[in-house]
């Protein structure tokens, strides 16, 4: 198997295929996974359109012009500076939204005859395919091609998978995170740090990608130390140059995330400016106390079934993470998925968005993907097909609700 990012130290440069050939080869390998992904998401949009027809709502508006999508479009069109004061003292500032998606919306709408909202849909469509490609490559590299295809299908069919087709930043972030993780696994440190820096300009959870890059660097440094000086002397020149590339990747990784935090701090005149902005939205870190109280209030109130469902959902997510640890996934994947989960579960705010916030943690699905890949084809296809249908219906139901995803 030829890697898209050929690992450092796999042969002399003359023996490696050209970059264009590696890309074409990787794309051909990923074509079944990308086809499955596109089919799953097309079904979700079709069900949403049918539901919208009978509900009298526009699927286009649901996907591109509600909730966070409106904030991103406004930033793309008018820049930062919009603040909404709500009863009860909450202050919603557009500084809560990281800039990469609105930058791309603005750039595309300036070049093509697209509104900012439609540009956001285009970014999500393209970036979700890029995310699926990287997710496949990671699954294939670790557990084989069949597991990679199954992993993509499961990620596409998440109950909140419809968000991947919205003018939200989740698809863009997952694409950047997944490519950064793949670059770490293939020891392409500058690429890993660059993708992590861009992820840090996309969502606050970009910190999880930074952690993954740093863990990858630390693991590589430990391997180098274990190899010993004598073996390093026999390495090829490219391998000997790996250390400075490692360090450069580690330095690049947090730059996007730090730059936006610093910019908001300067703009607000406060070192904790971004945290203050999040506080105005009612968000922030409280160790999960608010979420725990939210679940307990339903368990011991009239909404017992809802509380029990939430508790089971959290338990399932934690069980999946434990399964990832037992599976002995690479440390960068465990660190990334763990950080995404930690930030999602321990933050206060609108609790209905927690499933969406956990969606980029695709390594959690690897144990399920590997288990399904080892079953008979008919059984695997049937199982995934049922999950896909449930996801499509749930996504349409979710977007026709009153609250944001």
PDB file of N, CA and C in Angstrom, residues 100-191:
ATOM      1  N   UNK A 100     -12.304  30.608   9.957  1.00  0.00           N
ATOM      2  CA  UNK A 100     -11.938  29.981   8.686  1.00  0.00           C
ATOM      3  C   UNK A 100     -13.144  29.744   7.782  1.00  0.00           C
ATOM      4  N   UNK A 101     -14.260  29.234   8.319  1.00  0.00           N
ATOM      5  CA  UNK A 101     -15.432  29.003   7.480  1.00  0.00           C
ATOM      6  C   UNK A 101     -15.957  30.302   6.873  1.00  0.00           C
ATOM      7  N   UNK A 102     -16.184  31.368   7.647  1.00  0.00           N
ATOM      8  CA  UNK A 102     -16.643  32.609   6.996  1.00  0.00           C
ATOM      9  C   UNK A 102     -15.635  33.185   6.017  1.00  0.00           C
ATOM     10  N   UNK A 103     -14.343  33.001   6.255  1.00  0.00           N
ATOM     11  CA  UNK A 103     -13.344  33.445   5.271  1.00  0.00           C
ATOM     12  C   UNK A 103     -13.551  32.707   3.944  1.00  0.00           C
ATOM     13  N   UNK A 104     -13.747  31.405   4.029  1.00  0.00           N
ATOM     14  CA  UNK A 104     -13.960  30.624   2.812  1.00  0.00           C
ATOM     15  C   UNK A 104     -15.277  31.007   2.142  1.00  0.00           C
ATOM     16  N   UNK A 105     -16.311  31.242   2.929  1.00  0.00           N
ATOM     17  CA  UNK A 105     -17.588  31.684   2.362  1.00  0.00           C
ATOM     18  C   UNK A 105     -17.430  33.016   1.629  1.00  0.00           C
ATOM     19  N   UNK A 106     -16.718  33.919   2.249  1.00  0.00           N
ATOM     20  CA  UNK A 106     -16.504  35.220   1.624  1.00  0.00           C
ATOM     21  C   UNK A 106     -15.701  35.088   0.336  1.00  0.00           C
ATOM     22  N   UNK A 107     -14.650  34.279   0.361  1.00  0.00           N
ATOM     23  CA  UNK A 107     -13.825  34.103  -0.824  1.00  0.00           C
ATOM     24  C   UNK A 107     -14.585  33.460  -1.972  1.00  0.00           C
ATOM     25  N   UNK A 108     -15.356  32.420  -1.680  1.00  0.00           N
ATOM     26  CA  UNK A 108     -16.105  31.743  -2.735  1.00  0.00           C
ATOM     27  C   UNK A 108     -17.212  32.626  -3.306  1.00  0.00           C
ATOM     28  N   UNK A 109     -17.903  33.354  -2.432  1.00  0.00           N
ATOM     29  CA  UNK A 109     -18.985  34.222  -2.929  1.00  0.00           C
ATOM     30  C   UNK A 109     -18.438  35.402  -3.720  1.00  0.00           C
ATOM     31  N   UNK A 110     -17.161  35.754  -3.503  1.00  0.00           N
ATOM     32  CA  UNK A 110     -16.550  36.822  -4.287  1.00  0.00           C
ATOM     33  C   UNK A 110     -16.135  36.338  -5.670  1.00  0.00           C
ATOM     34  N   UNK A 111     -15.817  35.060  -5.789  1.00  0.00           N
ATOM     35  CA  UNK A 111     -15.345  34.503  -7.060  1.00  0.00           C
ATOM     36  C   UNK A 111     -16.486  33.919  -7.882  1.00  0.00           C
ATOM     37  N   UNK A 112     -17.449  33.290  -7.214  1.00  0.00           N
ATOM     38  CA  UNK A 112     -18.549  32.623  -7.907  1.00  0.00           C
ATOM     39  C   UNK A 112     -19.865  33.317  -7.574  1.00  0.00           C
ATOM     40  N   UNK A 113     -20.881  33.147  -8.417  1.00  0.00           N
ATOM     41  CA  UNK A 113     -22.193  33.756  -8.142  1.00  0.00           C
ATOM     42  C   UNK A 113     -22.944  32.995  -7.055  1.00  0.00           C
ATOM     43  N   UNK A 114     -22.417  33.042  -5.861  1.00  0.00           N
ATOM     44  CA  UNK A 114     -22.998  32.334  -4.725  1.00  0.00           C
ATOM     45  C   UNK A 114     -23.229  33.297  -3.585  1.00  0.00           C
ATOM     46  N   UNK A 115     -24.299  33.087  -2.838  1.00  0.00           N
ATOM     47  CA  UNK A 115     -24.468  33.801  -1.584  1.00  0.00           C
ATOM     48  C   UNK A 115     -23.521  33.200  -0.558  1.00  0.00           C
ATOM     49  N   UNK A 116     -23.317  33.909   0.538  1.00  0.00           N
ATOM     50  CA  UNK A 116     -22.447  33.371   1.587  1.00  0.00           C
ATOM     51  C   UNK A 116     -23.000  32.058   2.120  1.00  0.00           C
ATOM     52  N   UNK A 117     -24.334  31.968   2.234  1.00  0.00           N
ATOM     53  CA  UNK A 117     -24.945  30.740   2.738  1.00  0.00           C
ATOM     54  C   UNK A 117     -24.703  29.576   1.791  1.00  0.00           C
ATOM     55  N   UNK A 118     -24.873  29.813   0.480  1.00  0.00           N
ATOM     56  CA  UNK A 118     -24.641  28.744  -0.485  1.00  0.00           C
ATOM     57  C   UNK A 118     -23.158  28.377  -0.553  1.00  0.00           C
ATOM     58  N   UNK A 119     -22.294  29.362  -0.375  1.00  0.00           N
ATOM     59  CA  UNK A 119     -20.869  29.073  -0.313  1.00  0.00           C
ATOM     60  C   UNK A 119     -20.568  28.179   0.887  1.00  0.00           C
ATOM     61  N   UNK A 120     -21.262  28.404   1.994  1.00  0.00           N
ATOM     62  CA  UNK A 120     -21.091  27.555   3.164  1.00  0.00           C
ATOM     63  C   UNK A 120     -21.513  26.123   2.893  1.00  0.00           C
ATOM     64  N   UNK A 121     -22.606  25.949   2.135  1.00  0.00           N
ATOM     65  CA  UNK A 121     -23.028  24.596   1.761  1.00  0.00           C
ATOM     66  C   UNK A 121     -21.983  23.925   0.878  1.00  0.00           C
ATOM     67  N   UNK A 122     -21.403  24.692  -0.039  1.00  0.00           N
ATOM     68  CA  UNK A 122     -20.377  24.143  -0.916  1.00  0.00           C
ATOM     69  C   UNK A 122     -19.144  23.733  -0.114  1.00  0.00           C
ATOM     70  N   UNK A 123     -18.724  24.570   0.820  1.00  0.00           N
ATOM     71  CA  UNK A 123     -17.578  24.231   1.668  1.00  0.00           C
ATOM     72  C   UNK A 123     -17.855  22.950   2.442  1.00  0.00           C
ATOM     73  N   UNK A 124     -19.047  22.833   3.000  1.00  0.00           N
ATOM     74  CA  UNK A 124     -19.378  21.627   3.769  1.00  0.00           C
ATOM     75  C   UNK A 124     -19.401  20.397   2.885  1.00  0.00           C
ATOM     76  N   UNK A 125     -19.955  20.533   1.672  1.00  0.00           N
ATOM     77  CA  UNK A 125     -20.027  19.382   0.775  1.00  0.00           C
ATOM     78  C   UNK A 125     -18.625  18.888   0.401  1.00  0.00           C
ATOM     79  N   UNK A 126     -17.757  19.815   0.024  1.00  0.00           N
ATOM     80  CA  UNK A 126     -16.403  19.425  -0.382  1.00  0.00           C
ATOM     81  C   UNK A 126     -15.580  18.938   0.809  1.00  0.00           C
ATOM     82  N   UNK A 127     -15.662  19.656   1.912  1.00  0.00           N
ATOM     83  CA  UNK A 127     -14.847  19.277   3.063  1.00  0.00           C
ATOM     84  C   UNK A 127     -15.326  17.969   3.688  1.00  0.00           C
ATOM     85  N   UNK A 128     -16.636  17.672   3.603  1.00  0.00           N
ATOM     86  CA  UNK A 128     -17.107  16.397   4.143  1.00  0.00           C
ATOM     87  C   UNK A 128     -16.560  15.230   3.332  1.00  0.00           C
ATOM     88  N   UNK A 129     -16.432  15.402   2.018  1.00  0.00           N
ATOM     89  CA  UNK A 129     -15.818  14.368   1.192  1.00  0.00           C
ATOM     90  C   UNK A 129     -14.330  14.218   1.520  1.00  0.00           C
ATOM     91  N   UNK A 130     -13.656  15.350   1.717  1.00  0.00           N
ATOM     92  CA  UNK A 130     -12.246  15.292   2.108  1.00  0.00           C
ATOM     93  C   UNK A 130     -12.090  14.635   3.473  1.00  0.00           C
ATOM     94  N   UNK A 131     -13.029  14.933   4.379  1.00  0.00           N
ATOM     95  CA  UNK A 131     -12.988  14.284   5.691  1.00  0.00           C
ATOM     96  C   UNK A 131     -13.173  12.781   5.550  1.00  0.00           C
ATOM     97  N   UNK A 132     -14.143  12.370   4.732  1.00  0.00           N
ATOM     98  CA  UNK A 132     -14.389  10.944   4.531  1.00  0.00           C
ATOM     99  C   UNK A 132     -13.160  10.262   3.940  1.00  0.00           C
ATOM    100  N   UNK A 133     -12.463  10.945   3.054  1.00  0.00           N
ATOM    101  CA  UNK A 133     -11.254  10.384   2.439  1.00  0.00           C
ATOM    102  C   UNK A 133     -10.193  10.119   3.506  1.00  0.00           C
ATOM    103  N   UNK A 134      -9.942  11.120   4.354  1.00  0.00           N
ATOM    104  CA  UNK A 134      -8.934  10.947   5.393  1.00  0.00           C
ATOM    105  C   UNK A 134      -9.362   9.912   6.422  1.00  0.00           C
ATOM    106  N   UNK A 135     -10.639   9.894   6.777  1.00  0.00           N
ATOM    107  CA  UNK A 135     -11.141   8.896   7.721  1.00  0.00           C
ATOM    108  C   UNK A 135     -10.920   7.493   7.160  1.00  0.00           C
ATOM    109  N   UNK A 136     -11.187   7.318   5.857  1.00  0.00           N
ATOM    110  CA  UNK A 136     -10.942   6.017   5.221  1.00  0.00           C
ATOM    111  C   UNK A 136      -9.462   5.640   5.280  1.00  0.00           C
ATOM    112  N   UNK A 137      -8.594   6.591   4.946  1.00  0.00           N
ATOM    113  CA  UNK A 137      -7.165   6.294   4.930  1.00  0.00           C
ATOM    114  C   UNK A 137      -6.665   5.874   6.311  1.00  0.00           C
ATOM    115  N   UNK A 138      -7.193   6.526   7.350  1.00  0.00           N
ATOM    116  CA  UNK A 138      -6.791   6.158   8.716  1.00  0.00           C
ATOM    117  C   UNK A 138      -7.284   4.759   9.057  1.00  0.00           C
ATOM    118  N   UNK A 139      -8.557   4.482   8.762  1.00  0.00           N
ATOM    119  CA  UNK A 139      -9.097   3.155   9.040  1.00  0.00           C
ATOM    120  C   UNK A 139      -8.387   2.071   8.247  1.00  0.00           C
ATOM    121  N   UNK A 140      -8.096   2.355   6.959  1.00  0.00           N
ATOM    122  CA  UNK A 140      -7.395   1.383   6.127  1.00  0.00           C
ATOM    123  C   UNK A 140      -5.988   1.126   6.639  1.00  0.00           C
ATOM    124  N   UNK A 141      -5.298   2.184   7.011  1.00  0.00           N
ATOM    125  CA  UNK A 141      -3.911   2.041   7.467  1.00  0.00           C
ATOM    126  C   UNK A 141      -3.823   1.196   8.731  1.00  0.00           C
ATOM    127  N   UNK A 142      -4.784   1.373   9.627  1.00  0.00           N
ATOM    128  CA  UNK A 142      -4.710   0.682  10.915  1.00  0.00           C
ATOM    129  C   UNK A 142      -5.305  -0.716  10.877  1.00  0.00           C
ATOM    130  N   UNK A 143      -6.421  -0.902  10.134  1.00  0.00           N
ATOM    131  CA  UNK A 143      -7.152  -2.163  10.239  1.00  0.00           C
ATOM    132  C   UNK A 143      -7.598  -2.751   8.900  1.00  0.00           C
ATOM    133  N   UNK A 144      -7.152  -2.189   7.791  1.00  0.00           N
ATOM    134  CA  UNK A 144      -7.487  -2.766   6.502  1.00  0.00           C
ATOM    135  C   UNK A 144      -8.555  -1.985   5.754  1.00  0.00           C
ATOM    136  N   UNK A 145      -8.633  -2.256   4.447  1.00  0.00           N
ATOM    137  CA  UNK A 145      -9.505  -1.472   3.572  1.00  0.00           C
ATOM    138  C   UNK A 145     -10.976  -1.615   3.935  1.00  0.00           C
ATOM    139  N   UNK A 146     -11.410  -2.829   4.240  1.00  0.00           N
ATOM    140  CA  UNK A 146     -12.823  -3.044   4.562  1.00  0.00           C
ATOM    141  C   UNK A 146     -13.216  -2.277   5.818  1.00  0.00           C
ATOM    142  N   UNK A 147     -12.337  -2.268   6.798  1.00  0.00           N
ATOM    143  CA  UNK A 147     -12.611  -1.490   8.010  1.00  0.00           C
ATOM    144  C   UNK A 147     -12.667   0.000   7.697  1.00  0.00           C
ATOM    145  N   UNK A 148     -11.805   0.463   6.774  1.00  0.00           N
ATOM    146  CA  UNK A 148     -11.825   1.869   6.395  1.00  0.00           C
ATOM    147  C   UNK A 148     -13.129   2.278   5.758  1.00  0.00           C
ATOM    148  N   UNK A 149     -13.654   1.450   4.840  1.00  0.00           N
ATOM    149  CA  UNK A 149     -14.937   1.749   4.196  1.00  0.00           C
ATOM    150  C   UNK A 149     -16.066   1.742   5.228  1.00  0.00           C
ATOM    151  N   UNK A 150     -16.051   0.753   6.105  1.00  0.00           N
ATOM    152  CA  UNK A 150     -17.093   0.664   7.136  1.00  0.00           C
ATOM    153  C   UNK A 150     -17.035   1.856   8.077  1.00  0.00           C
ATOM    154  N   UNK A 151     -15.836   2.291   8.422  1.00  0.00           N
ATOM    155  CA  UNK A 151     -15.683   3.457   9.295  1.00  0.00           C
ATOM    156  C   UNK A 151     -16.303   4.695   8.663  1.00  0.00           C
ATOM    157  N   UNK A 152     -16.072   4.889   7.378  1.00  0.00           N
ATOM    158  CA  UNK A 152     -16.660   6.038   6.680  1.00  0.00           C
ATOM    159  C   UNK A 152     -18.188   5.945   6.685  1.00  0.00           C
ATOM    160  N   UNK A 153     -18.718   4.747   6.420  1.00  0.00           N
ATOM    161  CA  UNK A 153     -20.176   4.573   6.405  1.00  0.00           C
ATOM    162  C   UNK A 153     -20.780   4.885   7.763  1.00  0.00           C
ATOM    163  N   UNK A 154     -20.135   4.427   8.833  1.00  0.00           N
ATOM    164  CA  UNK A 154     -20.660   4.690  10.177  1.00  0.00           C
ATOM    165  C   UNK A 154     -20.586   6.172  10.515  1.00  0.00           C
ATOM    166  N   UNK A 155     -19.482   6.830  10.128  1.00  0.00           N
ATOM    167  CA  UNK A 155     -19.365   8.258  10.411  1.00  0.00           C
ATOM    168  C   UNK A 155     -20.427   9.042   9.648  1.00  0.00           C
ATOM    169  N   UNK A 156     -20.683   8.670   8.398  1.00  0.00           N
ATOM    170  CA  UNK A 156     -21.711   9.347   7.606  1.00  0.00           C
ATOM    171  C   UNK A 156     -23.096   9.130   8.196  1.00  0.00           C
ATOM    172  N   UNK A 157     -23.309   7.971   8.836  1.00  0.00           N
ATOM    173  CA  UNK A 157     -24.635   7.602   9.326  1.00  0.00           C
ATOM    174  C   UNK A 157     -24.830   7.875  10.809  1.00  0.00           C
ATOM    175  N   UNK A 158     -23.991   8.716  11.381  1.00  0.00           N
ATOM    176  CA  UNK A 158     -24.230   9.118  12.770  1.00  0.00           C
ATOM    177  C   UNK A 158     -25.616   9.744  12.896  1.00  0.00           C
ATOM    178  N   UNK A 159     -26.265   9.615  14.048  1.00  0.00           N
ATOM    179  CA  UNK A 159     -27.583  10.244  14.199  1.00  0.00           C
ATOM    180  C   UNK A 159     -27.578  11.737  13.877  1.00  0.00           C
ATOM    181  N   UNK A 160     -26.442  12.389  14.110  1.00  0.00           N
ATOM    182  CA  UNK A 160     -26.332  13.820  13.819  1.00  0.00           C
ATOM    183  C   UNK A 160     -25.601  14.058  12.495  1.00  0.00           C
ATOM    184  N   UNK A 161     -25.527  13.033  11.658  1.00  0.00           N
ATOM    185  CA  UNK A 161     -24.776  13.141  10.421  1.00  0.00           C
ATOM    186  C   UNK A 161     -25.280  14.212   9.480  1.00  0.00           C
ATOM    187  N   UNK A 162     -26.537  14.617   9.604  1.00  0.00           N
ATOM    188  CA  UNK A 162     -27.084  15.663   8.733  1.00  0.00           C
ATOM    189  C   UNK A 162     -26.293  16.961   8.861  1.00  0.00           C
ATOM    190  N   UNK A 163     -25.652  17.167  10.014  1.00  0.00           N
ATOM    191  CA  UNK A 163     -24.846  18.378  10.216  1.00  0.00           C
ATOM    192  C   UNK A 163     -23.702  18.431   9.210  1.00  0.00           C
ATOM    193  N   UNK A 164     -23.241  17.278   8.757  1.00  0.00           N
ATOM    194  CA  UNK A 164     -22.172  17.247   7.765  1.00  0.00           C
ATOM    195  C   UNK A 164     -22.588  17.898   6.453  1.00  0.00           C
ATOM    196  N   UNK A 165     -23.883  18.018   6.223  1.00  0.00           N
ATOM    197  CA  UNK A 165     -24.403  18.624   4.996  1.00  0.00           C
ATOM    198  C   UNK A 165     -24.898  20.051   5.213  1.00  0.00           C
ATOM    199  N   UNK A 166     -24.712  20.591   6.413  1.00  0.00           N
ATOM    200  CA  UNK A 166     -25.165  21.941   6.720  1.00  0.00           C
ATOM    201  C   UNK A 166     -24.027  22.946   6.540  1.00  0.00           C
ATOM    202  N   UNK A 167     -24.390  24.213   6.480  1.00  0.00           N
ATOM    203  CA  UNK A 167     -23.384  25.281   6.392  1.00  0.00           C
ATOM    204  C   UNK A 167     -22.845  25.570   7.784  1.00  0.00           C
ATOM    205  N   UNK A 168     -22.365  24.513   8.428  1.00  0.00           N
ATOM    206  CA  UNK A 168     -21.740  24.565   9.739  1.00  0.00           C
ATOM    207  C   UNK A 168     -20.248  24.282   9.554  1.00  0.00           C
ATOM    208  N   UNK A 169     -19.492  24.395  10.626  1.00  0.00           N
ATOM    209  CA  UNK A 169     -18.043  24.221  10.517  1.00  0.00           C
ATOM    210  C   UNK A 169     -17.572  22.812  10.862  1.00  0.00           C
ATOM    211  N   UNK A 170     -18.492  21.901  11.230  1.00  0.00           N
ATOM    212  CA  UNK A 170     -18.067  20.565  11.657  1.00  0.00           C
ATOM    213  C   UNK A 170     -17.364  19.784  10.552  1.00  0.00           C
ATOM    214  N   UNK A 171     -17.894  19.828   9.330  1.00  0.00           N
ATOM    215  CA  UNK A 171     -17.266  19.072   8.245  1.00  0.00           C
ATOM    216  C   UNK A 171     -15.878  19.615   7.934  1.00  0.00           C
ATOM    217  N   UNK A 172     -15.760  20.919   7.883  1.00  0.00           N
ATOM    218  CA  UNK A 172     -14.456  21.540   7.621  1.00  0.00           C
ATOM    219  C   UNK A 172     -13.473  21.177   8.719  1.00  0.00           C
ATOM    220  N   UNK A 173     -13.916  21.266   9.960  1.00  0.00           N
ATOM    221  CA  UNK A 173     -13.019  20.929  11.069  1.00  0.00           C
ATOM    222  C   UNK A 173     -12.610  19.463  11.025  1.00  0.00           C
ATOM    223  N   UNK A 174     -13.576  18.560  10.797  1.00  0.00           N
ATOM    224  CA  UNK A 174     -13.251  17.140  10.794  1.00  0.00           C
ATOM    225  C   UNK A 174     -12.275  16.811   9.671  1.00  0.00           C
ATOM    226  N   UNK A 175     -12.438  17.458   8.516  1.00  0.00           N
ATOM    227  CA  UNK A 175     -11.512  17.228   7.410  1.00  0.00           C
ATOM    228  C   UNK A 175     -10.087  17.613   7.809  1.00  0.00           C
ATOM    229  N   UNK A 176      -9.938  18.790   8.378  1.00  0.00           N
ATOM    230  CA  UNK A 176      -8.605  19.251   8.778  1.00  0.00           C
ATOM    231  C   UNK A 176      -8.029  18.382   9.892  1.00  0.00           C
ATOM    232  N   UNK A 177      -8.873  18.006  10.851  1.00  0.00           N
ATOM    233  CA  UNK A 177      -8.408  17.159  11.949  1.00  0.00           C
ATOM    234  C   UNK A 177      -7.984  15.787  11.439  1.00  0.00           C
ATOM    235  N   UNK A 178      -8.807  15.196  10.574  1.00  0.00           N
ATOM    236  CA  UNK A 178      -8.512  13.852  10.091  1.00  0.00           C
ATOM    237  C   UNK A 178      -7.241  13.831   9.235  1.00  0.00           C
ATOM    238  N   UNK A 179      -7.056  14.852   8.391  1.00  0.00           N
ATOM    239  CA  UNK A 179      -5.836  14.891   7.593  1.00  0.00           C
ATOM    240  C   UNK A 179      -4.608  15.145   8.466  1.00  0.00           C
ATOM    241  N   UNK A 180      -4.771  15.932   9.518  1.00  0.00           N
ATOM    242  CA  UNK A 180      -3.660  16.125  10.447  1.00  0.00           C
ATOM    243  C   UNK A 180      -3.296  14.810  11.132  1.00  0.00           C
ATOM    244  N   UNK A 181      -4.310  14.068  11.562  1.00  0.00           N
ATOM    245  CA  UNK A 181      -4.051  12.782  12.206  1.00  0.00           C
ATOM    246  C   UNK A 181      -3.395  11.807  11.238  1.00  0.00           C
ATOM    247  N   UNK A 182      -3.852  11.796   9.990  1.00  0.00           N
ATOM    248  CA  UNK A 182      -3.236  10.906   9.007  1.00  0.00           C
ATOM    249  C   UNK A 182      -1.786  11.297   8.767  1.00  0.00           C
ATOM    250  N   UNK A 183      -1.527  12.593   8.724  1.00  0.00           N
ATOM    251  CA  UNK A 183      -0.142  13.049   8.545  1.00  0.00           C
ATOM    252  C   UNK A 183       0.722  12.651   9.737  1.00  0.00           C
ATOM    253  N   UNK A 184       0.166  12.678  10.939  1.00  0.00           N
ATOM    254  CA  UNK A 184       0.908  12.220  12.117  1.00  0.00           C
ATOM    255  C   UNK A 184       1.234  10.735  11.989  1.00  0.00           C
ATOM    256  N   UNK A 185       0.224   9.945  11.594  1.00  0.00           N
ATOM    257  CA  UNK A 185       0.440   8.503  11.480  1.00  0.00           C
ATOM    258  C   UNK A 185       1.476   8.165  10.422  1.00  0.00           C
ATOM    259  N   UNK A 186       1.578   8.999   9.392  1.00  0.00           N
ATOM    260  CA  UNK A 186       2.552   8.756   8.327  1.00  0.00           C
ATOM    261  C   UNK A 186       3.820   9.583   8.514  1.00  0.00           C
ATOM    262  N   UNK A 187       3.916  10.256   9.666  1.00  0.00           N
ATOM    263  CA  UNK A 187       5.124  10.995  10.061  1.00  0.00           C
ATOM    264  C   UNK A 187       5.463  12.105   9.081  1.00  0.00           C
ATOM    265  N   UNK A 188       4.423  12.810   8.636  1.00  0.00           N
ATOM    266  CA  UNK A 188       4.598  14.013   7.835  1.00  0.00           C
ATOM    267  C   UNK A 188       4.292  15.191   8.748  1.00  0.00           C
ATOM    268  N   UNK A 189       5.302  15.616   9.496  1.00  0.00           N
ATOM    269  CA  UNK A 189       5.086  16.500  10.628  1.00  0.00           C
ATOM    270  C   UNK A 189       4.700  17.917  10.224  1.00  0.00           C
ATOM    271  N   UNK A 190       5.265  18.436   9.159  1.00  0.00           N
ATOM    272  CA  UNK A 190       4.916  19.800   8.741  1.00  0.00           C
ATOM    273  C   UNK A 190       3.473  19.843   8.252  1.00  0.00           C
ATOM    274  N   UNK A 191       3.078  18.820   7.481  1.00  0.00           N
ATOM    275  CA  UNK A 191       1.679  18.739   7.067  1.00  0.00           C
ATOM    276  C   UNK A 191       0.764  18.627   8.297  1.00  0.00           C
TER     277      UNK A 191
END
